[in-house]
Coordinates of N, CA, C and O and ligand atoms in Angstrom, one line a residue:
M1 N 51.1 9.2 -38.2 CA 51.4 10.5 -37.9 C 51.6 10.8 -36.4 O 51.1 10.2 -35.6
D2 N 52.6 11.6 -36.1 CA 52.9 11.8 -34.7 C 52.2 12.9 -34.2 O 51.4 13.5 -34.9
E3 N 52.4 13.5 -32.9 CA 51.6 14.5 -32.3 C 51.7 15.8 -33.0 O 50.9 16.6 -33.0
D4 N 52.9 15.9 -33.8 CA 53.2 17.2 -34.5 C 52.6 17.1 -35.9 O 52.7 18.0 -36.7
G5 N 52.0 16.0 -36.2 CA 51.4 15.8 -37.5 C 52.4 15.3 -38.6 O 52.2 15.5 -39.7
T6 N 53.6 15.0 -38.1 CA 54.6 14.5 -39.1 C 54.3 13.0 -39.5 O 54.2 12.2 -38.6
M7 N 54.4 12.7 -40.8 CA 54.2 11.5 -41.2 C 55.4 10.6 -41.1 O 56.5 11.0 -41.3
V8 N 55.2 9.4 -40.7 CA 56.4 8.3 -40.6 C 56.8 8.2 -42.0 O 55.9 8.1 -43.0
H9 N 58.1 8.0 -42.2 CA 58.6 7.8 -43.5 C 58.6 6.3 -43.8 O 59.2 5.5 -43.1
I10 N 58.0 5.9 -44.9 CA 57.9 4.4 -45.1 C 58.8 4.2 -46.4 O 58.7 4.8 -47.3
T11 N 59.6 3.2 -46.2 CA 60.5 2.7 -47.2 C 60.4 1.3 -47.5 O 59.8 0.6 -46.7
F12 N 60.9 0.8 -48.7 CA 60.8 -0.6 -49.1 C 62.2 -1.1 -49.6 O 62.8 -0.3 -50.4
V13 N 62.6 -2.2 -49.1 CA 63.8 -2.9 -49.7 C 63.6 -4.3 -50.0 O 62.8 -4.9 -49.3
Q14 N 64.3 -4.8 -50.9 CA 64.2 -6.1 -51.2 C 65.4 -6.9 -50.5 O 66.5 -6.4 -50.7
G15 N 65.3 -7.8 -49.7 CA 66.4 -8.4 -49.0 C 66.0 -9.3 -47.9 O 64.8 -9.7 -47.7
D16 N 67.0 -9.6 -47.1 CA 66.9 -10.5 -45.9 C 66.8 -9.5 -44.7 O 67.8 -8.7 -44.4
I17 N 65.8 -9.7 -43.9 CA 65.6 -8.8 -42.8 C 66.7 -8.9 -41.7 O 67.0 -8.1 -41.0
T18 N 67.2 -10.2 -41.6 CA 68.3 -10.4 -40.6 C 69.6 -9.5 -40.9 O 70.4 -9.5 -40.1
R19 N 69.6 -9.0 -42.1 CA 70.8 -8.2 -42.5 C 70.6 -6.7 -42.4 O 71.5 -5.9 -42.7
Q20 N 69.5 -6.3 -41.8 CA 69.1 -5.0 -41.9 C 69.7 -4.3 -40.5 O 69.7 -5.0 -39.4
Q21 N 70.0 -3.1 -40.6 CA 70.4 -2.3 -39.4 C 69.2 -1.4 -39.1 O 68.8 -0.6 -40.0
A22 N 68.7 -1.6 -37.9 CA 67.5 -0.7 -37.5 C 67.5 -0.8 -36.1 O 68.2 -1.6 -35.3
D23 N 66.7 0.1 -35.4 CA 66.7 0.0 -33.9 C 65.9 -1.3 -33.5 O 66.2 -1.9 -32.6
A24 N 64.8 -1.5 -34.3 CA 64.0 -2.8 -34.1 C 63.7 -3.4 -35.3 O 63.4 -2.9 -36.3
I25 N 63.7 -4.8 -35.2 CA 63.4 -5.8 -36.4 C 62.1 -6.6 -35.9 O 62.1 -7.1 -34.7
V26 N 61.0 -6.5 -36.7 CA 59.9 -7.1 -36.3 C 60.0 -8.6 -36.8 O 60.4 -8.9 -37.9
N27 N 59.5 -9.6 -36.0 CA 59.6 -11.0 -36.3 C 58.1 -11.5 -36.5 O 57.3 -11.2 -35.6
A28 N 57.9 -12.1 -37.5 CA 56.6 -12.8 -37.8 C 56.6 -14.1 -37.1 O 57.0 -15.2 -37.7
A29 N 56.2 -14.1 -35.8 CA 56.4 -15.3 -34.9 C 55.1 -16.2 -34.8 O 54.2 -15.9 -35.6
N30 N 55.1 -17.0 -34.0 CA 53.9 -17.8 -33.6 C 53.7 -17.6 -32.1 O 54.5 -17.2 -31.4
S31 N 52.5 -17.9 -31.7 CA 52.1 -17.7 -30.3 C 53.0 -18.3 -29.2 O 53.2 -17.9 -28.2
S32 N 53.7 -19.5 -29.6 CA 54.7 -20.1 -28.7 C 55.9 -19.2 -28.4 O 56.4 -19.3 -27.3
L33 N 56.2 -18.4 -29.3 CA 57.4 -17.5 -29.2 C 58.7 -18.3 -29.2 O 59.7 -17.8 -28.8
L34 N 58.6 -19.6 -29.5 CA 59.8 -20.5 -29.3 C 60.4 -20.8 -30.6 O 61.3 -21.8 -30.8
G35 N 60.1 -20.0 -31.6 CA 60.8 -20.3 -32.9 C 60.0 -21.0 -33.9 O 58.8 -21.5 -33.6
G36 N 60.4 -21.1 -35.1 CA 59.7 -21.7 -36.2 C 60.4 -21.6 -37.5 O 61.7 -21.4 -37.5
G37 N 59.7 -21.6 -38.6 CA 60.4 -21.5 -39.9 C 60.4 -20.0 -40.4 O 60.3 -19.2 -39.6
G38 N 60.6 -19.9 -41.7 CA 60.5 -18.6 -42.3 C 61.4 -17.5 -41.7 O 62.6 -17.7 -41.2
V39 N 60.8 -16.3 -41.5 CA 61.6 -15.2 -40.9 C 62.0 -15.5 -39.5 O 63.1 -15.1 -39.1
D40 N 61.0 -16.1 -38.8 CA 61.2 -16.5 -37.4 C 62.5 -17.3 -37.2 O 63.4 -17.0 -36.4
G41 N 62.6 -18.4 -38.0 CA 63.7 -19.2 -38.0 C 65.1 -18.5 -38.3 O 66.1 -18.6 -37.6
A42 N 64.9 -17.6 -39.4 CA 66.1 -16.9 -39.8 C 66.6 -15.8 -38.7 O 67.7 -15.7 -38.4
I43 N 65.6 -15.3 -38.0 CA 65.9 -14.3 -37.0 C 66.6 -15.0 -35.8 O 67.7 -14.5 -35.3
H44 N 66.1 -16.1 -35.4 CA 66.7 -16.8 -34.3 C 68.1 -17.4 -34.7 O 69.0 -17.4 -33.9
R45 N 68.2 -17.9 -35.9 CA 69.5 -18.3 -36.3 C 70.6 -17.3 -36.3 O 71.7 -17.4 -35.9
A46 N 70.2 -16.1 -36.9 CA 71.2 -14.9 -37.2 C 71.4 -14.3 -35.8 O 72.5 -13.9 -35.5
G47 N 70.4 -14.2 -34.9 CA 70.5 -13.4 -33.7 C 71.2 -14.3 -32.5 O 71.7 -13.7 -31.5
G48 N 71.1 -15.5 -32.6 CA 71.6 -16.4 -31.5 C 70.7 -16.6 -30.4 O 69.6 -16.1 -30.3
P49 N 71.2 -17.3 -29.4 CA 70.4 -17.9 -28.3 C 69.8 -16.8 -27.3 O 68.9 -17.1 -26.6
E50 N 70.4 -15.6 -27.3 CA 69.8 -14.7 -26.4 C 68.4 -14.3 -26.6 O 67.7 -14.0 -25.7
I51 N 68.1 -14.4 -27.9 CA 66.6 -14.1 -28.2 C 65.7 -15.2 -27.7 O 64.7 -14.9 -27.1
L52 N 66.1 -16.4 -27.9 CA 65.2 -17.6 -27.5 C 65.2 -17.5 -25.9 O 64.1 -17.7 -25.3
D53 N 66.3 -17.2 -25.2 CA 66.4 -17.2 -23.8 C 65.3 -16.1 -23.3 O 64.6 -16.4 -22.3
A54 N 65.3 -14.9 -24.0 CA 64.3 -13.9 -23.6 C 62.9 -14.3 -23.8 O 62.0 -14.0 -23.1
C55 N 62.7 -15.0 -25.0 CA 61.3 -15.6 -25.3 C 60.9 -16.6 -24.3 O 59.7 -16.5 -23.8
R56 N 61.8 -17.5 -23.8 CA 61.5 -18.4 -22.8 C 61.1 -17.7 -21.4 O 60.2 -18.1 -20.8
D57 N 61.8 -16.6 -21.1 CA 61.4 -15.8 -19.9 C 60.1 -15.3 -20.0 O 59.3 -15.2 -19.1
L58 N 59.7 -14.7 -21.2 CA 58.4 -14.2 -21.4 C 57.2 -15.2 -21.2 O 56.3 -15.0 -20.6
R59 N 57.6 -16.5 -21.7 CA 56.6 -17.6 -21.5 C 56.5 -18.0 -20.1 O 55.4 -18.4 -19.6
A60 N 57.6 -17.8 -19.4 CA 57.6 -18.2 -17.9 C 57.0 -17.1 -17.1 O 56.6 -17.3 -15.9
S61 N 56.7 -15.9 -17.6 CA 56.2 -14.9 -16.8 C 54.9 -14.2 -17.4 O 53.9 -14.9 -17.1
H62 N 55.0 -13.4 -18.3 CA 53.6 -12.6 -18.7 C 52.9 -13.4 -19.7 O 51.7 -13.1 -19.9
Y63 N 53.6 -14.3 -20.5 CA 52.8 -14.9 -21.6 C 52.8 -16.5 -21.4 O 53.2 -17.3 -22.3
G64 N 52.3 -17.0 -20.2 CA 52.3 -18.3 -19.8 C 51.5 -19.2 -21.0 O 52.0 -20.3 -21.4
K65 N 50.5 -18.6 -21.6 CA 49.7 -19.2 -22.6 C 50.1 -18.9 -24.0 O 49.6 -19.1 -25.0
G66 N 51.3 -18.1 -24.1 CA 51.7 -17.6 -25.3 C 51.1 -16.3 -25.8 O 50.4 -15.7 -25.0
L67 N 51.8 -15.7 -26.8 CA 51.5 -14.4 -27.1 C 50.1 -14.4 -28.2 O 50.2 -15.1 -29.2
P68 N 49.1 -13.8 -27.9 CA 47.9 -13.8 -28.7 C 48.2 -13.2 -30.1 O 48.9 -12.4 -30.2
T69 N 47.4 -13.9 -31.0 CA 47.5 -13.3 -32.4 C 47.1 -11.8 -32.4 O 46.2 -11.3 -31.6
G70 N 47.9 -11.0 -33.2 CA 47.6 -9.6 -33.2 C 48.4 -8.7 -32.3 O 48.4 -7.5 -32.2
R71 N 49.1 -9.4 -31.2 CA 49.9 -8.7 -30.2 C 51.3 -8.7 -30.5 O 51.8 -9.4 -31.4
A72 N 52.1 -7.9 -29.8 CA 53.5 -7.8 -30.0 C 54.2 -7.6 -28.7 O 53.7 -7.0 -27.7
V73 N 55.4 -8.2 -28.6 CA 56.3 -8.0 -27.5 C 57.9 -8.0 -27.9 O 58.1 -8.5 -28.8
A74 N 58.6 -7.2 -27.1 CA 60.0 -7.1 -27.5 C 60.9 -7.9 -26.7 O 60.7 -8.2 -25.5
T75 N 62.1 -8.3 -27.3 CA 63.2 -8.9 -26.7 C 64.5 -8.2 -27.2 O 64.4 -7.6 -28.2
P76 N 65.7 -8.5 -26.5 CA 66.9 -8.0 -27.1 C 67.1 -8.7 -28.4 O 66.4 -9.7 -28.8
A77 N 68.1 -8.2 -29.2 CA 68.2 -8.8 -30.6 C 69.5 -9.6 -30.8 O 69.8 -9.9 -31.9
G78 N 70.1 -10.0 -29.7 CA 71.2 -10.8 -29.8 C 72.3 -10.2 -30.7 O 72.7 -9.1 -30.6
R79 N 72.8 -11.0 -31.7 CA 73.8 -10.6 -32.7 C 73.4 -9.8 -33.8 O 74.1 -9.5 -34.6
L80 N 72.0 -9.6 -33.9 CA 71.5 -8.8 -35.1 C 72.0 -7.3 -35.0 O 72.3 -6.9 -33.8
A81 N 72.0 -6.7 -36.0 CA 72.4 -5.2 -36.0 C 71.2 -4.4 -35.7 O 70.8 -3.6 -36.5
A82 N 70.7 -4.7 -34.6 CA 69.4 -4.0 -34.0 C 69.5 -4.1 -32.5 O 70.2 -4.9 -31.8
R83 N 68.8 -3.3 -31.8 CA 68.7 -3.3 -30.4 C 67.6 -4.3 -29.9 O 67.8 -4.9 -28.9
W84 N 66.5 -4.4 -30.7 CA 65.4 -5.2 -30.2 C 64.8 -6.0 -31.4 O 64.9 -5.5 -32.6
V85 N 64.2 -7.1 -31.1 CA 63.3 -7.7 -31.9 C 61.9 -7.6 -31.3 O 61.7 -7.8 -30.1
I86 N 61.0 -7.2 -32.2 CA 59.6 -7.0 -31.7 C 58.9 -8.2 -32.3 O 58.7 -8.3 -33.5
H87 N 58.5 -9.2 -31.5 CA 57.7 -10.4 -32.0 C 56.3 -10.1 -32.1 O 55.7 -9.6 -31.1
T88 N 55.7 -10.5 -33.2 CA 54.2 -10.3 -33.3 C 53.6 -11.5 -34.0 O 54.4 -12.2 -34.7
V89 N 52.5 -11.8 -33.7 CA 51.8 -13.0 -34.3 C 50.8 -12.7 -35.3 O 49.8 -12.1 -34.9
G90 N 51.1 -12.9 -36.5 CA 50.0 -12.7 -37.6 C 48.9 -13.7 -37.6 O 49.1 -14.9 -36.9
P91 N 47.8 -13.4 -38.2 CA 46.8 -14.3 -38.3 C 47.1 -15.3 -39.4 O 47.7 -15.0 -40.4
V92 N 46.6 -16.6 -39.4 CA 46.6 -17.5 -40.4 C 45.5 -17.1 -41.4 O 44.4 -16.7 -41.0
W93 N 45.8 -17.0 -42.8 CA 44.7 -16.6 -43.7 C 43.6 -17.6 -43.7 O 43.7 -18.8 -43.5
S94 N 42.3 -17.0 -43.7 CA 41.2 -17.8 -43.8 C 40.3 -17.3 -45.0 O 40.1 -16.1 -45.0
A95 N 39.9 -18.2 -45.8 CA 38.9 -17.8 -46.8 C 37.5 -17.5 -46.4 O 36.7 -17.0 -47.1
T96 N 37.2 -18.0 -45.1 CA 35.8 -18.0 -44.7 C 35.6 -16.9 -43.7 O 34.6 -16.6 -43.3
E97 N 36.6 -16.4 -43.0 CA 36.6 -15.5 -41.9 C 37.5 -14.3 -42.2 O 38.6 -14.4 -42.6
D98 N 37.0 -13.0 -42.1 CA 37.8 -11.9 -42.2 C 38.7 -11.6 -41.0 O 38.2 -11.1 -40.0
R99 N 39.9 -11.8 -41.2 CA 40.9 -11.7 -40.0 C 41.9 -10.4 -40.2 O 42.9 -10.3 -39.6
S100 N 41.4 -9.5 -41.1 CA 42.1 -8.4 -41.6 C 42.6 -7.5 -40.3 O 43.7 -7.0 -40.2
D101 N 41.6 -7.3 -39.4 CA 41.9 -6.6 -38.3 C 43.0 -7.1 -37.4 O 43.7 -6.3 -36.8
L102 N 43.2 -8.4 -37.4 CA 44.3 -9.0 -36.7 C 45.7 -8.6 -37.3 O 46.6 -8.4 -36.6
L103 N 45.6 -8.6 -38.5 CA 46.8 -8.3 -39.3 C 47.2 -6.9 -39.1 O 48.3 -6.5 -39.0
A104 N 46.1 -6.0 -39.2 CA 46.4 -4.6 -38.9 C 46.8 -4.4 -37.4 O 47.8 -3.6 -37.2
S105 N 46.2 -5.1 -36.6 CA 46.7 -5.0 -35.2 C 48.2 -5.4 -34.9 O 48.9 -4.8 -34.2
C106 N 48.7 -6.3 -35.8 CA 50.2 -6.7 -35.6 C 51.0 -5.4 -35.9 O 52.0 -5.2 -35.2
H107 N 50.6 -4.6 -36.8 CA 51.4 -3.5 -37.3 C 51.2 -2.3 -36.2 O 52.2 -1.7 -35.8
R108 N 50.0 -2.1 -35.7 CA 49.7 -1.2 -34.7 C 50.4 -1.4 -33.5 O 51.1 -0.6 -32.8
E109 N 50.3 -2.7 -33.0 CA 51.0 -3.2 -31.7 C 52.4 -3.1 -31.8 O 53.1 -2.7 -30.8
S110 N 53.0 -3.5 -33.0 CA 54.5 -3.4 -33.1 C 55.0 -1.9 -33.0 O 56.0 -1.7 -32.4
L111 N 54.1 -1.0 -33.7 CA 54.5 0.3 -33.6 C 54.4 0.9 -32.1 O 55.2 1.8 -31.6
R112 N 53.3 0.5 -31.5 CA 53.2 0.8 -30.0 C 54.3 0.4 -29.1 O 54.9 1.1 -28.4
V113 N 54.8 -0.9 -29.3 CA 56.0 -1.4 -28.5 C 57.2 -0.6 -28.9 O 58.0 -0.2 -28.2
A114 N 57.3 -0.3 -30.3 CA 58.5 0.5 -30.7 C 58.5 1.8 -30.1 O 59.6 2.3 -29.6
D115 N 57.4 2.4 -29.9 CA 57.3 3.7 -29.2 C 57.6 3.6 -27.8 O 58.3 4.4 -27.2
E116 N 57.2 2.6 -27.1 CA 57.6 2.3 -25.6 C 59.1 2.2 -25.6 O 59.7 2.6 -24.6
L117 N 59.7 1.6 -26.6 CA 61.1 1.3 -26.5 C 61.9 2.6 -26.9 O 63.1 2.7 -26.6
G118 N 61.3 3.5 -27.6 CA 62.1 4.7 -28.1 C 62.7 4.4 -29.5 O 63.6 5.1 -29.8
A119 N 62.3 3.3 -30.1 CA 62.9 2.9 -31.5 C 62.4 3.9 -32.5 O 61.3 4.3 -32.5
K120 N 63.4 4.4 -33.2 CA 63.1 5.5 -34.3 C 63.0 4.8 -35.7 O 62.4 5.2 -36.6
T121 N 63.8 3.7 -35.9 CA 63.7 3.0 -37.2 C 63.3 1.5 -37.0 O 63.9 0.8 -36.1
V122 N 62.3 1.1 -37.7 CA 61.8 -0.3 -37.5 C 61.7 -1.0 -38.8 O 61.0 -0.5 -39.7
A123 N 62.1 -2.3 -38.9 CA 62.0 -3.0 -40.1 C 61.0 -4.1 -40.0 O 60.9 -4.7 -38.9
F124 N 60.0 -4.2 -40.8 CA 58.9 -5.2 -40.8 C 59.1 -6.2 -41.9 O 59.4 -5.7 -43.2
P125 N 58.8 -7.3 -41.8 CA 58.7 -8.2 -42.9 C 57.4 -8.3 -43.4 O 56.5 -7.5 -42.8
A126 N 57.0 -9.1 -44.3 CA 55.6 -9.2 -44.9 C 54.9 -10.2 -44.0 O 54.7 -11.4 -44.4
I127 N 54.4 -9.7 -42.9 CA 53.7 -10.6 -41.9 C 52.6 -11.4 -42.5 O 51.8 -10.8 -43.2
S128 N 52.6 -12.7 -42.1 CA 51.5 -13.6 -42.5 C 51.5 -14.1 -44.0 O 50.6 -14.9 -44.4
T129 N 52.4 -13.6 -44.8 CA 52.4 -13.9 -46.3 C 53.1 -15.1 -46.7 O 53.1 -15.5 -47.8
G130 N 53.8 -15.7 -45.6 CA 54.5 -17.1 -45.9 C 53.7 -18.2 -45.5 O 52.7 -18.6 -46.1
I131 N 54.2 -18.8 -44.4 CA 53.6 -20.1 -44.0 C 52.1 -19.8 -43.5 O 51.3 -20.7 -43.7
F132 N 51.8 -18.7 -43.2 CA 50.3 -18.4 -42.8 C 49.5 -18.0 -44.1 O 48.3 -17.6 -43.9
R133 N 50.1 -18.0 -45.2 CA 49.3 -18.0 -46.6 C 48.5 -16.8 -46.9 O 47.6 -16.8 -47.7
W134 N 48.7 -15.6 -46.2 CA 47.9 -14.5 -46.6 C 48.2 -14.0 -48.0 O 49.5 -13.9 -48.3
P135 N 47.2 -13.7 -48.8 CA 47.6 -13.3 -50.2 C 48.3 -11.9 -50.2 O 48.0 -10.9 -49.4
L136 N 49.5 -11.9 -51.0 CA 50.4 -10.8 -50.9 C 49.9 -9.4 -51.1 O 50.2 -8.5 -50.3
E137 N 49.0 -9.3 -52.1 CA 48.5 -7.9 -52.4 C 47.6 -7.3 -51.2 O 47.8 -6.2 -50.9
D138 N 46.9 -8.3 -50.7 CA 46.0 -7.8 -49.6 C 46.8 -7.6 -48.3 O 46.6 -6.6 -47.7
A139 N 47.8 -8.4 -48.1 CA 48.6 -8.1 -47.0 C 49.4 -6.9 -47.1 O 49.5 -6.0 -46.0
A140 N 49.9 -6.7 -48.3 CA 50.6 -5.3 -48.5 C 49.8 -4.1 -48.2 O 50.1 -3.1 -47.6
R141 N 48.5 -4.2 -48.8 CA 47.5 -3.1 -48.6 C 47.3 -2.8 -47.1 O 47.4 -1.8 -46.7
I142 N 47.0 -3.9 -46.3 CA 46.7 -3.8 -44.9 C 48.0 -3.2 -44.1 O 47.8 -2.3 -43.3
A143 N 49.1 -3.7 -44.6 CA 50.3 -3.4 -43.8 C 50.6 -1.8 -44.0 O 50.8 -1.1 -43.1
V144 N 50.6 -1.5 -45.3 CA 51.0 -0.1 -45.5 C 49.9 1.0 -45.1 O 50.2 1.9 -44.4
E145 N 48.6 0.6 -45.3 CA 47.5 1.5 -44.8 C 47.6 1.6 -43.2 O 47.3 2.7 -42.8
T146 N 47.8 0.5 -42.6 CA 47.9 0.6 -41.1 C 49.0 1.4 -40.6 O 48.8 2.2 -39.7
V147 N 50.2 1.2 -41.2 CA 51.3 2.0 -40.7 C 51.1 3.5 -41.0 O 51.3 4.4 -40.2
R148 N 50.4 3.8 -42.2 CA 50.2 5.2 -42.5 C 49.2 5.9 -41.6 O 49.3 7.0 -41.3
A149 N 48.3 5.1 -41.0 CA 47.2 5.6 -40.2 C 47.6 5.5 -38.7 O 46.7 6.0 -37.9
T150 N 48.7 4.9 -38.3 CA 48.9 4.8 -36.9 C 49.8 6.0 -36.3 O 51.0 6.2 -36.9
P151 N 49.3 6.7 -35.3 CA 50.1 7.7 -34.7 C 51.4 7.0 -34.0 O 51.2 6.2 -33.3
T152 N 52.5 7.6 -34.4 CA 53.8 7.0 -33.9 C 54.9 8.0 -33.9 O 55.0 8.8 -34.7
A153 N 55.9 7.8 -32.9 CA 57.1 8.5 -32.9 C 58.2 8.0 -33.7 O 59.2 8.5 -33.9
V154 N 58.0 6.8 -34.3 CA 58.9 6.1 -35.2 C 59.1 6.9 -36.4 O 58.2 7.4 -37.0
E155 N 60.4 7.2 -36.8 CA 60.6 8.0 -38.0 C 60.6 7.2 -39.3 O 60.3 7.8 -40.4
E156 N 61.2 5.9 -39.2 CA 61.2 5.2 -40.5 C 60.6 3.9 -40.3 O 61.2 3.1 -39.4
V157 N 59.7 3.5 -41.0 CA 59.2 2.1 -41.1 C 59.7 1.5 -42.4 O 59.5 2.0 -43.5
R158 N 60.6 0.5 -42.3 CA 61.2 -0.1 -43.5 C 60.6 -1.6 -43.7 O 60.9 -2.3 -43.0
F159 N 59.8 -1.7 -44.8 CA 59.3 -3.0 -45.2 C 60.4 -3.7 -45.8 O 61.0 -3.1 -46.9
V160 N 60.8 -4.9 -45.4 CA 61.9 -5.6 -46.0 C 61.3 -7.0 -46.7 O 60.8 -7.8 -46.0
L161 N 61.3 -6.9 -48.0 CA 60.5 -8.0 -48.7 C 61.7 -8.9 -49.2 O 62.6 -8.5 -50.0
F162 N 61.3 -10.2 -49.1 CA 62.3 -11.3 -49.4 C 62.5 -11.4 -50.9 O 63.6 -11.7 -51.4
D163 N 61.5 -11.2 -51.8 CA 61.7 -11.5 -53.3 C 61.0 -10.3 -54.0 O 60.4 -9.5 -53.4
E164 N 61.3 -10.3 -55.3 CA 60.8 -9.1 -56.1 C 59.2 -9.0 -56.2 O 58.7 -7.9 -56.1
R165 N 58.6 -10.2 -56.1 CA 57.1 -10.2 -56.2 C 56.6 -9.5 -54.9 O 55.7 -8.6 -55.0
A166 N 57.1 -9.8 -53.8 CA 56.7 -9.1 -52.5 C 57.1 -7.6 -52.5 O 56.3 -6.8 -52.1
Y167 N 58.2 -7.4 -53.0 CA 58.7 -5.9 -53.1 C 57.7 -5.2 -53.9 O 57.4 -4.0 -53.5
E168 N 57.4 -5.7 -55.1 CA 56.4 -4.9 -56.0 C 55.1 -4.8 -55.3 O 54.5 -3.6 -55.4
A169 N 54.7 -5.9 -54.7 CA 53.2 -5.7 -54.0 C 53.3 -4.5 -53.0 O 52.3 -3.9 -52.8
F170 N 54.3 -4.5 -52.1 CA 54.4 -3.5 -51.1 C 54.6 -2.2 -51.6 O 54.0 -1.1 -51.3
A171 N 55.6 -2.0 -52.5 CA 56.1 -0.6 -53.0 C 55.0 -0.1 -53.7 O 54.9 1.2 -53.8
S172 N 54.1 -0.8 -54.4 CA 53.0 -0.2 -55.2 C 51.9 0.3 -54.4 O 51.0 0.8 -55.0
Q173 N 52.0 0.1 -53.0 CA 50.9 0.5 -52.3 C 51.0 2.1 -51.9 O 50.0 2.7 -51.4
M174 N 52.2 2.6 -52.2 CA 52.3 4.0 -51.9 C 51.8 4.9 -53.0 O 52.1 4.6 -54.2
P175 N 51.1 6.0 -52.7 CA 50.6 6.8 -53.7 C 51.6 7.6 -54.5 O 52.7 7.7 -53.9
Ligands
AR6_1 N1 63.8 -11.7 -44.6 C1 62.7 -11.1 -45.0 N2 61.6 -11.8 -45.4 C2 61.7 -13.2 -45.2 C3 62.7 -13.9 -44.8 C4 63.9 -13.2 -44.4 N3 65.0 -13.7 -44.0 N4 62.4 -15.2 -44.8 C5 61.1 -15.2 -45.2 N5 60.6 -14.0 -45.5 P1 56.9 -16.4 -42.9 P2 54.2 -16.0 -41.6 C6 59.3 -13.7 -46.0 O1 56.5 -17.8 -43.3 O2 53.5 -16.2 -42.9 C7 57.1 -19.4 -38.7 O3 57.2 -20.7 -38.7 C8 58.4 -14.7 -46.7 O4 58.8 -14.8 -48.1 O5 58.1 -16.2 -42.1 O6 53.8 -14.9 -40.7 C9 56.5 -18.7 -37.5 O7 57.1 -19.4 -36.4 C10 57.1 -14.2 -46.5 O8 56.8 -13.2 -47.4 O9 55.7 -15.8 -41.7 C11 55.0 -19.0 -37.6 O10 54.7 -20.2 -37.2 C12 57.2 -13.4 -45.2 O11 58.6 -13.4 -44.9 C13 54.7 -18.8 -39.0 O12 55.9 -19.0 -39.6 C14 56.5 -14.0 -44.0 O13 56.7 -15.5 -44.0 C15 54.3 -17.4 -39.4 O14 54.0 -17.3 -40.8

């Protein structure tokens, strides 16, 4: 909800996040910020070297030790149909330790960075649900609840889910 009490509009689409048009696209990165597989690899491939150059600059300046889990930082979006990529580091799923607040923090911090940028439309992938193995239903609940509970001037948060199972898990979180 923003200061006027207006709720952010949450939408869901099935597809490839690198094909989305939005002010900002969120990347499920790792602490190195230097790329990886999954969404991260796809974003760097589609966006081109400008993104990696900006990530290297971040590592050489503010984030010498990398971006901590649960935090977010923005770079330009290169050739993507977006102005910015917001990189956030999701937690690796653990059966013995509750890391839910770190996953919630990824969503809160990404929205905070989006607000700093003035981004009005933000596309999110299903953070931590791939290589980091977070169970889909639980990740969907945390992601949607957190976005609904976070005060922001962002007008549309679009969850972009790669397959039908992920789409169903996320879309079914809305009342
Ligand atoms: N568009 C939308 N969703 C996608 C796409 C795409 N192009 N590609 C994959 N997904 P993951 P994580 C879905 O593994 O679990 C990287 O190596 C995928 O089906 O990308 O947070 C990073 O560098 C899954 O539902 O991210 C880190 O090391 C979701 O995106 C690590 O993976 C997230 O899967 C992060 O792991």
